[in-house]
């Protein structure tokens, strides 16, 4: 569409003779009429009009159905629209110690991490979930067990929700890893998409497992799901749902206990509704929907 503004000129005048003043006033009144914008469309459908907008979309400020607004993460139709709540696990021992965690199962929730999980449970208490999916790794598993306490459906543990495998960096303190393995560590921190060990690119592999996780979750019967997992895989889930490549990995951050929300239409297309909500970490905030 091409739009052009019709310019208006407002003259400035003083000390005019009466005849000239009358003429100038007439010109001024002509010029001060409401500015207009003229638009034309080069599309085959013709110009976009207010009537067409009203027919196509609900002009209420709410999001409208987003057909072809993004790409389908499932590449097949879903039985119904879906809502997915992503939660990062609570604070762990290796978080606290500044260690590289990766897929290791040796890091467990701290007392503070358990309290964070309890805050998440309280914040989500009024929400209905058909199912809860979790990484089987201890720190996420324990968080999920706290969150899902009192719910009827059993927890479902998915290997596709495991954290990225970071090989020999796992368990090392960040300050030590930077000294002992400077090339690998700096690549992981500054260019993670190109971090590799023995020909394996952990982040690119994580993108593939994130897509697998989305398919497992979204093709499950039900309309509302809770997912509890780790920082890197949460980033990968968000990026893959939005069609972002591994190079955008560090453009998204999530806190321990942070909550993010997606909705998916029946074509499996994603819309991010909220990212890394943490109000419940500092108050008794409860999310209603």
GROMACS .gro file of C-alpha atoms in nm:
model
  289
    1UNK     CA    1   0.000   0.000   0.000
    2UNK     CA    2   0.121   0.351  -0.083
    3UNK     CA    3   0.003   0.645   0.126
    4UNK     CA    4   0.066   1.014   0.075
    5UNK     CA    5  -0.017   1.296   0.311
    6UNK     CA    6  -0.184   1.600   0.158
    7UNK     CA    7   0.022   1.886   0.293
    8UNK     CA    8  -0.135   2.198   0.431
    9UNK     CA    9   0.018   2.544   0.455
   10UNK     CA   10  -0.089   2.789   0.726
   11UNK     CA   11   0.012   3.145   0.637
   12UNK     CA   12   0.127   3.397   0.895
   13UNK     CA   13   0.006   3.752   0.846
   14UNK     CA   14  -0.023   4.079   1.039
   15UNK     CA   15  -0.115   4.443   0.970
   16UNK     CA   16  -0.312   4.371   0.653
   17UNK     CA   17  -0.555   4.611   0.495
   18UNK     CA   18  -0.917   4.506   0.547
   19UNK     CA   19  -0.961   4.377   0.191
   20UNK     CA   20  -0.635   4.186   0.199
   21UNK     CA   21  -0.712   4.056   0.550
   22UNK     CA   22  -1.048   3.919   0.433
   23UNK     CA   23  -0.884   3.743   0.140
   24UNK     CA   24  -0.611   3.603   0.364
   25UNK     CA   25  -0.870   3.482   0.615
   26UNK     CA   26  -1.058   3.296   0.343
   27UNK     CA   27  -0.737   3.130   0.231
   28UNK     CA   28  -0.655   3.042   0.594
   29UNK     CA   29  -0.996   2.881   0.652
   30UNK     CA   30  -0.947   2.676   0.337
   31UNK     CA   31  -0.604   2.563   0.450
   32UNK     CA   32  -0.709   2.475   0.806
   33UNK     CA   33  -0.957   2.206   0.695
   34UNK     CA   34  -0.897   1.856   0.834
   35UNK     CA   35  -0.579   1.699   0.696
   36UNK     CA   36  -0.636   1.392   0.485
   37UNK     CA   37  -0.431   1.087   0.398
   38UNK     CA   38  -0.487   0.932   0.057
   39UNK     CA   39  -0.396   0.565   0.019
   40UNK     CA   40  -0.381   0.333  -0.275
   41UNK     CA   41  -0.306  -0.036  -0.292
   42UNK     CA   42  -0.112  -0.220  -0.557
   43UNK     CA   43  -0.262  -0.555  -0.455
   44UNK     CA   44  -0.510  -0.737  -0.672
   45UNK     CA   45  -0.770  -0.716  -0.395
   46UNK     CA   46  -0.796  -0.340  -0.421
   47UNK     CA   47  -0.759  -0.076  -0.150
   48UNK     CA   48  -0.792  -0.165   0.215
   49UNK     CA   49  -1.090   0.014   0.366
   50UNK     CA   50  -1.228   0.053   0.716
   51UNK     CA   51  -1.519  -0.172   0.618
   52UNK     CA   52  -1.278  -0.445   0.510
   53UNK     CA   53  -1.085  -0.417   0.837
   54UNK     CA   54  -1.405  -0.443   1.038
   55UNK     CA   55  -1.511  -0.750   0.843
   56UNK     CA   56  -1.174  -0.923   0.878
   57UNK     CA   57  -1.074  -0.848   1.235
   58UNK     CA   58  -1.233  -0.765   1.566
   59UNK     CA   59  -1.116  -0.411   1.632
   60UNK     CA   60  -1.131  -0.444   2.010
   61UNK     CA   61  -0.764  -0.454   2.098
   62UNK     CA   62  -0.773  -0.833   2.139
   63UNK     CA   63  -0.552  -1.056   1.928
   64UNK     CA   64  -0.731  -1.199   1.627
   65UNK     CA   65  -0.687  -1.543   1.476
   66UNK     CA   66  -0.341  -1.545   1.322
   67UNK     CA   67  -0.366  -1.765   1.014
   68UNK     CA   68  -0.034  -1.768   0.828
   69UNK     CA   69   0.100  -1.521   1.084
   70UNK     CA   70   0.382  -1.763   1.163
   71UNK     CA   71   0.481  -2.124   1.089
   72UNK     CA   72   0.331  -2.444   1.223
   73UNK     CA   73   0.555  -2.611   1.481
   74UNK     CA   74   0.365  -2.941   1.446
   75UNK     CA   75   0.321  -2.933   1.068
   76UNK     CA   76  -0.016  -3.097   1.113
   77UNK     CA   77  -0.353  -2.990   1.245
   78UNK     CA   78  -0.431  -3.005   1.615
   79UNK     CA   79  -0.758  -3.132   1.758
   80UNK     CA   80  -0.816  -2.793   1.923
   81UNK     CA   81  -0.633  -2.472   2.011
   82UNK     CA   82  -0.380  -2.522   2.293
   83UNK     CA   83  -0.241  -2.320   2.580
   84UNK     CA   84   0.104  -2.404   2.718
   85UNK     CA   85   0.265  -2.264   3.033
   86UNK     CA   86   0.646  -2.301   3.045
   87UNK     CA   87   0.817  -2.290   3.385
   88UNK     CA   88   1.190  -2.296   3.454
   89UNK     CA   89   1.289  -2.503   3.759
   90UNK     CA   90   1.370  -2.340   4.094
   91UNK     CA   91   1.715  -2.243   4.214
   92UNK     CA   92   1.953  -2.542   4.220
   93UNK     CA   93   2.277  -2.615   4.402
   94UNK     CA   94   2.483  -2.561   4.088
   95UNK     CA   95   2.297  -2.239   4.009
   96UNK     CA   96   2.399  -2.121   4.353
   97UNK     CA   97   2.760  -2.235   4.309
   98UNK     CA   98   2.800  -2.084   3.961
   99UNK     CA   99   2.859  -2.418   3.788
  100UNK     CA  100   2.780  -2.525   3.431
  101UNK     CA  101   2.482  -2.759   3.469
  102UNK     CA  102   2.393  -2.899   3.129
  103UNK     CA  103   2.230  -3.242   3.138
  104UNK     CA  104   2.393  -3.348   3.465
  105UNK     CA  105   2.162  -3.500   3.727
  106UNK     CA  106   2.388  -3.406   4.020
  107UNK     CA  107   2.245  -3.058   4.075
  108UNK     CA  108   1.936  -3.056   4.299
  109UNK     CA  109   1.691  -2.794   4.424
  110UNK     CA  110   1.805  -2.582   4.714
  111UNK     CA  111   1.569  -2.489   4.997
  112UNK     CA  112   1.519  -2.156   4.822
  113UNK     CA  113   1.445  -2.344   4.499
  114UNK     CA  114   1.172  -2.548   4.668
  115UNK     CA  115   1.016  -2.226   4.798
  116UNK     CA  116   1.026  -2.084   4.444
  117UNK     CA  117   0.845  -2.395   4.318
  118UNK     CA  118   0.584  -2.348   4.591
  119UNK     CA  119   0.538  -1.987   4.482
  120UNK     CA  120   0.482  -2.107   4.125
  121UNK     CA  121   0.223  -2.359   4.247
  122UNK     CA  122   0.038  -2.084   4.435
  123UNK     CA  123   0.055  -1.849   4.136
  124UNK     CA  124  -0.094  -2.113   3.904
  125UNK     CA  125  -0.341  -2.263   4.153
  126UNK     CA  126  -0.649  -2.120   3.976
  127UNK     CA  127  -0.548  -2.254   3.635
  128UNK     CA  128  -0.674  -2.580   3.492
  129UNK     CA  129  -0.418  -2.806   3.325
  130UNK     CA  130  -0.497  -3.128   3.141
  131UNK     CA  131  -0.141  -3.253   3.177
  132UNK     CA  132   0.201  -3.164   3.318
  133UNK     CA  133   0.516  -3.250   3.125
  134UNK     CA  134   0.860  -3.235   3.284
  135UNK     CA  135   1.223  -3.307   3.224
  136UNK     CA  136   1.325  -3.620   3.418
  137UNK     CA  137   1.642  -3.446   3.545
  138UNK     CA  138   1.627  -3.400   3.923
  139UNK     CA  139   1.603  -3.021   3.958
  140UNK     CA  140   1.316  -2.999   3.707
  141UNK     CA  141   1.151  -3.321   3.828
  142UNK     CA  142   1.136  -3.197   4.188
  143UNK     CA  143   1.000  -2.859   4.076
  144UNK     CA  144   0.729  -3.035   3.875
  145UNK     CA  145   0.637  -3.258   4.168
  146UNK     CA  146   0.588  -2.951   4.389
  147UNK     CA  147   0.389  -2.769   4.120
  148UNK     CA  148   0.168  -3.068   4.042
  149UNK     CA  149   0.096  -3.159   4.404
  150UNK     CA  150  -0.273  -3.236   4.456
  151UNK     CA  151  -0.352  -3.274   4.085
  152UNK     CA  152  -0.508  -3.597   3.964
  153UNK     CA  153  -0.328  -3.668   3.638
  154UNK     CA  154   0.018  -3.831   3.664
  155UNK     CA  155   0.328  -3.636   3.565
  156UNK     CA  156   0.468  -3.716   3.222
  157UNK     CA  157   0.848  -3.709   3.190
  158UNK     CA  158   0.991  -3.642   2.845
  159UNK     CA  159   1.353  -3.699   2.746
  160UNK     CA  160   1.300  -3.428   2.483
  161UNK     CA  161   1.274  -3.177   2.772
  162UNK     CA  162   1.621  -3.258   2.905
  163UNK     CA  163   1.880  -2.983   2.918
  164UNK     CA  164   2.157  -2.949   2.657
  165UNK     CA  165   2.450  -3.189   2.700
  166UNK     CA  166   2.764  -2.978   2.749
  167UNK     CA  167   3.020  -3.257   2.779
  168UNK     CA  168   3.331  -3.180   2.987
  169UNK     CA  169   3.205  -2.834   3.088
  170UNK     CA  170   2.932  -2.984   3.304
  171UNK     CA  171   2.999  -2.950   3.675
  172UNK     CA  172   3.280  -2.701   3.630
  173UNK     CA  173   3.256  -2.360   3.791
  174UNK     CA  174   3.221  -2.094   3.525
  175UNK     CA  175   3.534  -1.915   3.641
  176UNK     CA  176   3.737  -2.239   3.614
  177UNK     CA  177   3.592  -2.345   3.279
  178UNK     CA  178   3.690  -2.009   3.132
  179UNK     CA  179   4.055  -2.072   3.232
  180UNK     CA  180   4.084  -2.446   3.163
  181UNK     CA  181   3.882  -2.458   2.838
  182UNK     CA  182   3.888  -2.096   2.719
  183UNK     CA  183   3.808  -2.160   2.353
  184UNK     CA  184   3.513  -2.390   2.418
  185UNK     CA  185   3.377  -2.191   2.711
  186UNK     CA  186   3.393  -1.855   2.533
  187UNK     CA  187   3.233  -2.007   2.223
  188UNK     CA  188   2.951  -2.147   2.438
  189UNK     CA  189   2.896  -1.809   2.601
  190UNK     CA  190   2.943  -1.579   2.302
  191UNK     CA  191   2.863  -1.792   1.995
  192UNK     CA  192   2.662  -2.088   2.130
  193UNK     CA  193   2.520  -2.192   1.793
  194UNK     CA  194   2.876  -2.277   1.683
  195UNK     CA  195   2.989  -2.443   2.006
  196UNK     CA  196   3.082  -2.804   1.928
  197UNK     CA  197   3.262  -3.098   2.085
  198UNK     CA  198   3.385  -3.391   1.873
  199UNK     CA  199   3.171  -3.277   1.582
  200UNK     CA  200   2.854  -3.245   1.795
  201UNK     CA  201   2.675  -2.910   1.812
  202UNK     CA  202   2.476  -2.923   2.139
  203UNK     CA  203   2.262  -2.619   2.065
  204UNK     CA  204   2.163  -2.731   1.717
  205UNK     CA  205   2.076  -3.069   1.863
  206UNK     CA  206   1.870  -2.889   2.130
  207UNK     CA  207   1.669  -2.715   1.855
  208UNK     CA  208   1.577  -3.057   1.715
  209UNK     CA  209   1.477  -3.197   2.054
  210UNK     CA  210   1.272  -2.883   2.128
  211UNK     CA  211   1.072  -2.941   1.809
  212UNK     CA  212   1.023  -3.304   1.915
  213UNK     CA  213   0.902  -3.186   2.257
  214UNK     CA  214   0.651  -2.947   2.100
  215UNK     CA  215   0.506  -3.225   1.888
  216UNK     CA  216   0.477  -3.461   2.186
  217UNK     CA  217   0.307  -3.194   2.394
  218UNK     CA  218   0.075  -3.040   2.136
  219UNK     CA  219  -0.047  -3.369   1.988
  220UNK     CA  220  -0.154  -3.488   2.334
  221UNK     CA  221  -0.532  -3.476   2.394
  222UNK     CA  222  -0.630  -3.172   2.599
  223UNK     CA  223  -0.622  -2.796   2.566
  224UNK     CA  224  -0.405  -2.666   2.851
  225UNK     CA  225  -0.060  -2.795   2.949
  226UNK     CA  226   0.207  -2.719   3.207
  227UNK     CA  227   0.572  -2.774   3.111
  228UNK     CA  228   0.856  -2.771   3.366
  229UNK     CA  229   1.212  -2.779   3.242
  230UNK     CA  230   1.551  -2.603   3.218
  231UNK     CA  231   1.678  -2.265   3.102
  232UNK     CA  232   1.840  -2.367   2.773
  233UNK     CA  233   1.556  -2.593   2.660
  234UNK     CA  234   1.300  -2.324   2.757
  235UNK     CA  235   1.492  -2.083   2.534
  236UNK     CA  236   1.493  -2.342   2.256
  237UNK     CA  237   1.119  -2.407   2.296
  238UNK     CA  238   1.045  -2.035   2.275
  239UNK     CA  239   1.272  -1.979   1.975
  240UNK     CA  240   1.153  -2.282   1.777
  241UNK     CA  241   0.789  -2.191   1.837
  242UNK     CA  242   0.860  -1.840   1.704
  243UNK     CA  243   1.071  -1.962   1.411
  244UNK     CA  244   1.397  -1.818   1.548
  245UNK     CA  245   1.731  -1.989   1.469
  246UNK     CA  246   1.994  -2.108   1.723
  247UNK     CA  247   2.185  -1.784   1.668
  248UNK     CA  248   1.908  -1.607   1.865
  249UNK     CA  249   1.953  -1.835   2.168
  250UNK     CA  250   2.087  -1.567   2.402
  251UNK     CA  251   1.837  -1.304   2.293
  252UNK     CA  252   1.591  -1.458   2.543
  253UNK     CA  253   1.643  -1.504   2.916
  254UNK     CA  254   1.437  -1.684   3.179
  255UNK     CA  255   1.473  -1.674   3.557
  256UNK     CA  256   1.441  -1.961   3.801
  257UNK     CA  257   1.067  -1.999   3.848
  258UNK     CA  258   0.995  -1.771   3.551
  259UNK     CA  259   0.667  -1.839   3.371
  260UNK     CA  260   0.604  -1.796   2.997
  261UNK     CA  261   0.278  -1.852   2.812
  262UNK     CA  262   0.202  -1.966   2.456
  263UNK     CA  263  -0.121  -2.024   2.272
  264UNK     CA  264  -0.139  -2.234   1.956
  265UNK     CA  265  -0.413  -2.231   1.698
  266UNK     CA  266  -0.540  -2.551   1.534
  267UNK     CA  267  -0.273  -2.523   1.264
  268UNK     CA  268   0.000  -2.547   1.527
  269UNK     CA  269   0.103  -2.183   1.490
  270UNK     CA  270   0.235  -2.017   1.804
  271UNK     CA  271   0.167  -1.683   1.968
  272UNK     CA  272   0.378  -1.580   2.267
  273UNK     CA  273   0.144  -1.422   2.523
  274UNK     CA  274   0.388  -1.362   2.809
  275UNK     CA  275   0.760  -1.406   2.870
  276UNK     CA  276   0.944  -1.479   3.195
  277UNK     CA  277   0.677  -1.353   3.435
  278UNK     CA  278   0.823  -1.331   3.787
  279UNK     CA  279   0.574  -1.121   3.988
  280UNK     CA  280   0.491  -1.432   4.192
  281UNK     CA  281   0.854  -1.458   4.305
  282UNK     CA  282   0.822  -1.135   4.503
  283UNK     CA  283   0.456  -1.130   4.607
  284UNK     CA  284   0.146  -1.349   4.645
  285UNK     CA  285   0.046  -1.275   4.287
  286UNK     CA  286  -0.194  -1.527   4.131
  287UNK     CA  287  -0.237  -1.565   3.755
  288UNK     CA  288  -0.599  -1.601   3.649
  289UNK     CA  289  -0.562  -1.719   3.292
   0.00000   0.00000   0.00000
